[in-house]
PDB file of C-alpha atoms and ligand atoms in Angstrom:
ATOM      1  CA  MET A   1       9.048   5.008 -21.120  1.00 45.00           C
ATOM      2  CA  SER A   2       8.241   6.363 -17.688  1.00 56.00           C
ATOM      3  CA  GLY A   3       5.188   7.850 -16.029  1.00 85.00           C
ATOM      4  CA  GLU A   4       1.995   6.371 -14.711  1.00 96.00           C
ATOM      5  CA  ILE A   5      -0.294   4.171 -16.785  1.00 98.00           C
ATOM      6  CA  SER A   6      -3.962   4.218 -15.839  1.00 98.00           C
ATOM      7  CA  VAL A   7      -6.639   1.619 -16.456  1.00 98.00           C
ATOM      8  CA  LEU A   8     -10.414   1.890 -15.947  1.00 98.00           C
ATOM      9  CA  PHE A   9     -12.576  -1.254 -16.058  1.00 99.00           C
ATOM     10  CA  VAL A  10     -16.231  -0.654 -16.946  1.00 99.00           C
ATOM     11  CA  CYS A  11     -19.385  -2.791 -16.805  1.00 98.00           C
ATOM     12  CA  LEU A  12     -23.068  -1.982 -16.321  1.00 98.00           C
ATOM     13  CA  GLY A  13     -23.542  -1.879 -12.556  1.00 98.00           C
ATOM     14  CA  ASN A  14     -19.933  -1.723 -11.252  1.00 98.00           C
ATOM     15  CA  ILE A  15     -20.823  -4.369  -8.667  1.00 98.00           C
ATOM     16  CA  CYS A  16     -19.959  -7.668 -10.444  1.00 98.00           C
ATOM     17  CA  ARG A  17     -17.672  -7.771 -13.482  1.00 98.00           C
ATOM     18  CA  SER A  18     -15.649  -4.548 -13.352  1.00 99.00           C
ATOM     19  CA  PRO A  19     -14.891  -4.772  -9.599  1.00 98.00           C
ATOM     20  CA  THR A  20     -13.748  -8.354 -10.251  1.00 98.00           C
ATOM     21  CA  ALA A  21     -11.427  -7.120 -12.995  1.00 99.00           C
ATOM     22  CA  HIS A  22     -10.287  -4.291 -10.696  1.00 99.00           C
ATOM     23  CA  GLY A  23      -9.461  -6.660  -7.797  1.00 98.00           C
ATOM     24  CA  VAL A  24      -7.759  -9.283  -9.961  1.00 99.00           C
ATOM     25  CA  PHE A  25      -5.635  -6.775 -11.888  1.00 99.00           C
ATOM     26  CA  GLU A  26      -4.797  -4.910  -8.676  1.00 98.00           C
ATOM     27  CA  LYS A  27      -3.379  -8.094  -7.129  1.00 98.00           C
ATOM     28  CA  MET A  28      -1.389  -8.952 -10.271  1.00 98.00           C
ATOM     29  CA  VAL A  29       0.053  -5.435 -10.364  1.00 98.00           C
ATOM     30  CA  GLN A  30       0.923  -5.552  -6.641  1.00 98.00           C
ATOM     31  CA  ASP A  31       2.521  -8.991  -6.986  1.00 98.00           C
ATOM     32  CA  ALA A  32       4.635  -7.578  -9.825  1.00 98.00           C
ATOM     33  CA  GLY A  33       5.656  -4.597  -7.632  1.00 98.00           C
ATOM     34  CA  LEU A  34       4.147  -2.179 -10.152  1.00 98.00           C
ATOM     35  CA  GLN A  35       1.550  -0.516  -7.911  1.00 98.00           C
ATOM     36  CA  ASP A  36       3.332   2.862  -8.182  1.00 98.00           C
ATOM     37  CA  ARG A  37       3.359   2.661 -11.980  1.00 98.00           C
ATOM     38  CA  ILE A  38      -0.168   1.508 -12.781  1.00 98.00           C
ATOM     39  CA  ARG A  39      -3.315   3.233 -11.475  1.00 98.00           C
ATOM     40  CA  ILE A  40      -6.499   1.156 -11.479  1.00 98.00           C
ATOM     41  CA  ASP A  41     -10.179   2.017 -11.095  1.00 98.00           C
ATOM     42  CA  SER A  42     -13.580   0.666 -12.126  1.00 99.00           C
ATOM     43  CA  ALA A  43     -16.975   2.183 -12.920  1.00 99.00           C
ATOM     44  CA  GLY A  44     -20.430   1.339 -14.254  1.00 98.00           C
ATOM     45  CA  THR A  45     -22.293   2.865 -17.167  1.00 98.00           C
ATOM     46  CA  GLY A  46     -25.438   2.817 -14.979  1.00 98.00           C
ATOM     47  CA  ALA A  47     -26.034   4.669 -11.708  1.00 98.00           C
ATOM     48  CA  TRP A  48     -28.284   2.177  -9.857  1.00 98.00           C
ATOM     49  CA  HIS A  49     -25.600   0.897  -7.493  1.00 98.00           C
ATOM     50  CA  VAL A  50     -23.475   4.020  -6.930  1.00 98.00           C
ATOM     51  CA  GLY A  51     -21.837   3.931  -3.494  1.00 98.00           C
ATOM     52  CA  GLU A  52     -22.462   0.202  -2.984  1.00 98.00           C
ATOM     53  CA  SER A  53     -19.911  -2.516  -2.249  1.00 98.00           C
ATOM     54  CA  PRO A  54     -19.469  -5.241  -4.875  1.00 98.00           C
ATOM     55  CA  ASP A  55     -22.105  -7.992  -5.028  1.00 98.00           C
ATOM     56  CA  LYS A  56     -21.533 -10.532  -2.221  1.00 98.00           C
ATOM     57  CA  ARG A  57     -21.373 -13.375  -4.752  1.00 98.00           C
ATOM     58  CA  ALA A  58     -18.594 -11.612  -6.685  1.00 98.00           C
ATOM     59  CA  THR A  59     -16.696 -10.872  -3.462  1.00 98.00           C
ATOM     60  CA  ALA A  60     -17.014 -14.497  -2.284  1.00 98.00           C
ATOM     61  CA  ALA A  61     -15.936 -16.002  -5.619  1.00 98.00           C
ATOM     62  CA  ALA A  62     -12.954 -13.644  -5.781  1.00 98.00           C
ATOM     63  CA  ALA A  63     -11.950 -14.392  -2.165  1.00 98.00           C
ATOM     64  CA  GLN A  64     -11.838 -18.130  -3.021  1.00 98.00           C
ATOM     65  CA  ARG A  65      -9.006 -17.294  -5.409  1.00 98.00           C
ATOM     66  CA  GLY A  66      -7.257 -14.846  -3.098  1.00 98.00           C
ATOM     67  CA  TYR A  67      -8.559 -11.549  -4.489  1.00 98.00           C
ATOM     68  CA  ARG A  68     -10.103  -8.830  -2.311  1.00 98.00           C
ATOM     69  CA  LEU A  69     -12.981  -6.675  -3.551  1.00 98.00           C
ATOM     70  CA  ASP A  70     -14.364  -5.384  -0.235  1.00 97.00           C
ATOM     71  CA  HIS A  71     -12.568  -2.007  -0.409  1.00 98.00           C
ATOM     72  CA  LEU A  72     -14.265  -1.098  -3.707  1.00 98.00           C
ATOM     73  CA  ARG A  73     -17.345   1.148  -4.064  1.00 98.00           C
ATOM     74  CA  ALA A  74     -19.455   1.576  -7.185  1.00 98.00           C
ATOM     75  CA  ARG A  75     -19.389   4.788  -9.192  1.00 99.00           C
ATOM     76  CA  GLN A  76     -20.713   5.831 -12.579  1.00 98.00           C
ATOM     77  CA  ALA A  77     -18.415   6.309 -15.571  1.00 98.00           C
ATOM     78  CA  THR A  78     -18.194   9.900 -16.852  1.00 98.00           C
ATOM     79  CA  ALA A  79     -16.958  11.678 -19.981  1.00 97.00           C
ATOM     80  CA  GLY A  80     -14.056  12.947 -17.852  1.00 97.00           C
ATOM     81  CA  ASP A  81     -12.808   9.393 -17.403  1.00 98.00           C
ATOM     82  CA  PHE A  82     -11.650   9.510 -21.013  1.00 98.00           C
ATOM     83  CA  SER A  83      -9.104  12.181 -20.132  1.00 96.00           C
ATOM     84  CA  ARG A  84      -8.116  10.677 -16.767  1.00 96.00           C
ATOM     85  CA  PHE A  85      -7.351   7.141 -17.979  1.00 98.00           C
ATOM     86  CA  ASP A  86      -5.073   5.721 -20.682  1.00 98.00           C
ATOM     87  CA  TYR A  87      -7.110   2.531 -21.067  1.00 98.00           C
ATOM     88  CA  VAL A  88     -10.908   2.323 -20.736  1.00 98.00           C
ATOM     89  CA  LEU A  89     -11.821  -1.371 -20.930  1.00 99.00           C
ATOM     90  CA  ALA A  90     -15.434  -2.455 -21.436  1.00 99.00           C
ATOM     91  CA  MET A  91     -16.704  -5.839 -20.258  1.00 99.00           C
ATOM     92  CA  ASP A  92     -19.189  -6.278 -23.130  1.00 98.00           C
ATOM     93  CA  ARG A  93     -20.269  -4.643 -26.382  1.00 98.00           C
ATOM     94  CA  SER A  94     -23.223  -2.944 -24.764  1.00 98.00           C
ATOM     95  CA  ASN A  95     -20.908  -1.268 -22.231  1.00 98.00           C
ATOM     96  CA  TYR A  96     -18.592  -0.360 -25.118  1.00 98.00           C
ATOM     97  CA  GLY A  97     -21.436   1.323 -27.014  1.00 98.00           C
ATOM     98  CA  ASP A  98     -22.601   3.222 -23.940  1.00 98.00           C
ATOM     99  CA  LEU A  99     -19.042   4.439 -23.343  1.00 98.00           C
ATOM    100  CA  GLU A 100     -18.674   5.513 -26.973  1.00 97.00           C
ATOM    101  CA  SER A 101     -21.807   7.613 -26.587  1.00 97.00           C
ATOM    102  CA  ILE A 102     -20.469   9.597 -23.592  1.00 97.00           C
ATOM    103  CA  ARG A 103     -16.945   9.915 -24.965  1.00 96.00           C
ATOM    104  CA  GLN A 104     -16.061  13.397 -26.213  1.00 89.00           C
ATOM    105  CA  GLU A 105     -14.138  14.013 -29.401  1.00 90.00           C
ATOM    106  CA  GLY A 106     -10.400  14.366 -28.974  1.00 90.00           C
ATOM    107  CA  SER A 107     -10.220  12.382 -25.725  1.00 90.00           C
ATOM    108  CA  SER A 108      -6.975  10.521 -25.331  1.00 90.00           C
ATOM    109  CA  ALA A 109      -8.074   7.216 -23.797  1.00 97.00           C
ATOM    110  CA  ARG A 110      -7.961   3.974 -25.693  1.00 97.00           C
ATOM    111  CA  LEU A 111     -11.438   2.343 -25.563  1.00 98.00           C
ATOM    112  CA  GLN A 112     -11.408  -1.445 -25.992  1.00 98.00           C
ATOM    113  CA  LEU A 113     -13.149  -4.643 -25.006  1.00 98.00           C
ATOM    114  CA  PHE A 114     -11.201  -5.994 -22.015  1.00 99.00           C
ATOM    115  CA  LEU A 115     -11.202  -9.517 -23.478  1.00 98.00           C
ATOM    116  CA  GLU A 116      -9.131  -8.307 -26.447  1.00 98.00           C
ATOM    117  CA  TYR A 117      -6.292  -9.102 -24.009  1.00 98.00           C
ATOM    118  CA  ALA A 118      -7.441 -12.696 -23.352  1.00 98.00           C
ATOM    119  CA  ALA A 119      -5.283 -15.501 -24.754  1.00 98.00           C
ATOM    120  CA  ARG A 120      -6.751 -18.760 -23.464  1.00 98.00           C
ATOM    121  CA  PHE A 121     -10.385 -17.871 -24.153  1.00 98.00           C
ATOM    122  CA  ASP A 122     -11.899 -16.891 -27.513  1.00 97.00           C
ATOM    123  CA  GLU A 123     -14.859 -15.063 -25.960  1.00 97.00           C
ATOM    124  CA  ARG A 124     -14.735 -11.316 -26.335  1.00 98.00           C
ATOM    125  CA  GLU A 125     -17.467 -10.367 -23.858  1.00 98.00           C
ATOM    126  CA  VAL A 126     -17.611 -11.035 -20.117  1.00 98.00           C
ATOM    127  CA  PRO A 127     -21.181 -12.320 -19.588  1.00 98.00           C
ATOM    128  CA  ASP A 128     -23.278 -10.524 -16.986  1.00 98.00           C
ATOM    129  CA  PRO A 129     -23.499 -12.901 -13.975  1.00 98.00           C
ATOM    130  CA  TYR A 130     -26.011 -10.780 -12.011  1.00 97.00           C
ATOM    131  CA  TYR A 131     -29.145 -12.845 -12.693  1.00 96.00           C
ATOM    132  CA  GLY A 132     -27.447 -16.253 -12.805  1.00 94.00           C
ATOM    133  CA  GLY A 133     -25.923 -18.714 -10.333  1.00 91.00           C
ATOM    134  CA  ALA A 134     -22.575 -18.939  -8.562  1.00 90.00           C
ATOM    135  CA  ASP A 135     -20.864 -20.686 -11.495  1.00 95.00           C
ATOM    136  CA  GLY A 136     -21.352 -17.499 -13.536  1.00 97.00           C
ATOM    137  CA  PHE A 137     -19.069 -15.661 -11.133  1.00 98.00           C
ATOM    138  CA  ASP A 138     -16.399 -18.347 -11.477  1.00 98.00           C
ATOM    139  CA  HIS A 139     -16.564 -18.061 -15.245  1.00 98.00           C
ATOM    140  CA  VAL A 140     -16.174 -14.279 -14.941  1.00 98.00           C
ATOM    141  CA  LEU A 141     -13.033 -14.906 -12.867  1.00 98.00           C
ATOM    142  CA  ASP A 142     -11.628 -17.339 -15.453  1.00 98.00           C
ATOM    143  CA  LEU A 143     -12.073 -14.789 -18.244  1.00 98.00           C
ATOM    144  CA  VAL A 144     -10.839 -11.879 -16.141  1.00 98.00           C
ATOM    145  CA  GLU A 145      -7.683 -13.691 -14.971  1.00 98.00           C
ATOM    146  CA  ASP A 146      -6.816 -14.507 -18.565  1.00 98.00           C
ATOM    147  CA  ALA A 147      -7.316 -10.961 -19.855  1.00 99.00           C
ATOM    148  CA  ALA A 148      -5.668  -9.336 -16.824  1.00 99.00           C
ATOM    149  CA  ALA A 149      -2.481 -11.339 -17.438  1.00 98.00           C
ATOM    150  CA  GLY A 150      -2.519 -10.314 -21.104  1.00 98.00           C
ATOM    151  CA  LEU A 151      -3.124  -6.677 -20.212  1.00 98.00           C
ATOM    152  CA  LEU A 152      -0.215  -6.627 -17.761  1.00 98.00           C
ATOM    153  CA  SER A 153       2.115  -8.129 -20.373  1.00 98.00           C
ATOM    154  CA  HIS A 154       0.921  -5.580 -22.922  1.00 98.00           C
ATOM    155  CA  ILE A 155       1.512  -2.652 -20.544  1.00 98.00           C
ATOM    156  CA  ARG A 156       4.960  -3.947 -19.574  1.00 97.00           C
ATOM    157  CA  GLU A 157       6.010  -4.300 -23.207  1.00 97.00           C
ATOM    158  CA  ARG A 158       4.557  -1.065 -24.409  1.00 96.00           C
ATOM    159  CA  HIS A 159       4.963   1.375 -21.531  1.00 95.00           C
ATOM    160  CA  LEU A 160       7.284   0.212 -18.752  1.00 91.00           C
TER     161      LEU A 160
HETATM  162  P1  4NP B   1     -22.225  -5.808 -13.540  1.00 87.35           P
HETATM  163  O1  4NP B   1     -23.557  -6.659 -13.223  1.00 87.35           O
HETATM  164  O2  4NP B   1     -22.549  -4.926 -14.716  1.00 87.35           O
HETATM  165  O3  4NP B   1     -21.237  -6.854 -13.857  1.00 87.35           O
HETATM  166  O4  4NP B   1     -21.917  -5.035 -12.275  1.00 87.35           O
HETATM  167  C1  4NP B   1     -24.809  -6.057 -13.034  1.00 87.35           C
HETATM  168  C2  4NP B   1     -25.130  -5.546 -11.800  1.00 87.35           C
HETATM  169  C3  4NP B   1     -26.385  -4.970 -11.601  1.00 87.35           C
HETATM  170  C4  4NP B   1     -27.291  -4.927 -12.637  1.00 87.35           C
HETATM  171  C5  4NP B   1     -26.950  -5.438 -13.874  1.00 87.35           C
HETATM  172  C6  4NP B   1     -25.705  -6.006 -14.067  1.00 87.35           C
HETATM  173  N1  4NP B   1     -28.572  -4.384 -12.423  1.00 87.35           N
HETATM  174  O5  4NP B   1     -29.390  -4.430 -13.346  1.00 87.35           O
HETATM  175  O6  4NP B   1     -28.839  -3.862 -11.342  1.00 87.35           O
END
């Protein structure tokens, strides 16, 4: 199959978890030379942080592993995202429910929990690290790296 595949990562604020997923998946896609085939974005269900850079703790934890997040800016997810993206991937069940409620009937996107693509971890939700310590951001990265690798394999097998 040819054509572009598009992926939107969604959390609550779009400053911690979904930008982390965005930055990690972006690097994996670039390293695989697939940046012209896979379009990536992230968004939050809430509007509190629209226009902001990712949380400094998320950016620092990601940088430790060689991922850049500093070019990202928060935006709010919209109903239109369900026609602009093939995959809309929620970080937790609350995000999933909020996305289901703005989704319009007949939209083409596949809405899933991102961690459905994880293989090493059994968890299916990426815990919100916003009110916790630095180790929470490392755990987010562990989960996100696992699921991002699974997602890339899935897209390669199914679409590319
Ligand atoms: P995120 O984390 O959903 O992973 O970006 C949060 C960021 C901000 C807030 C909550 C979660 N907040 O309440 O402002």
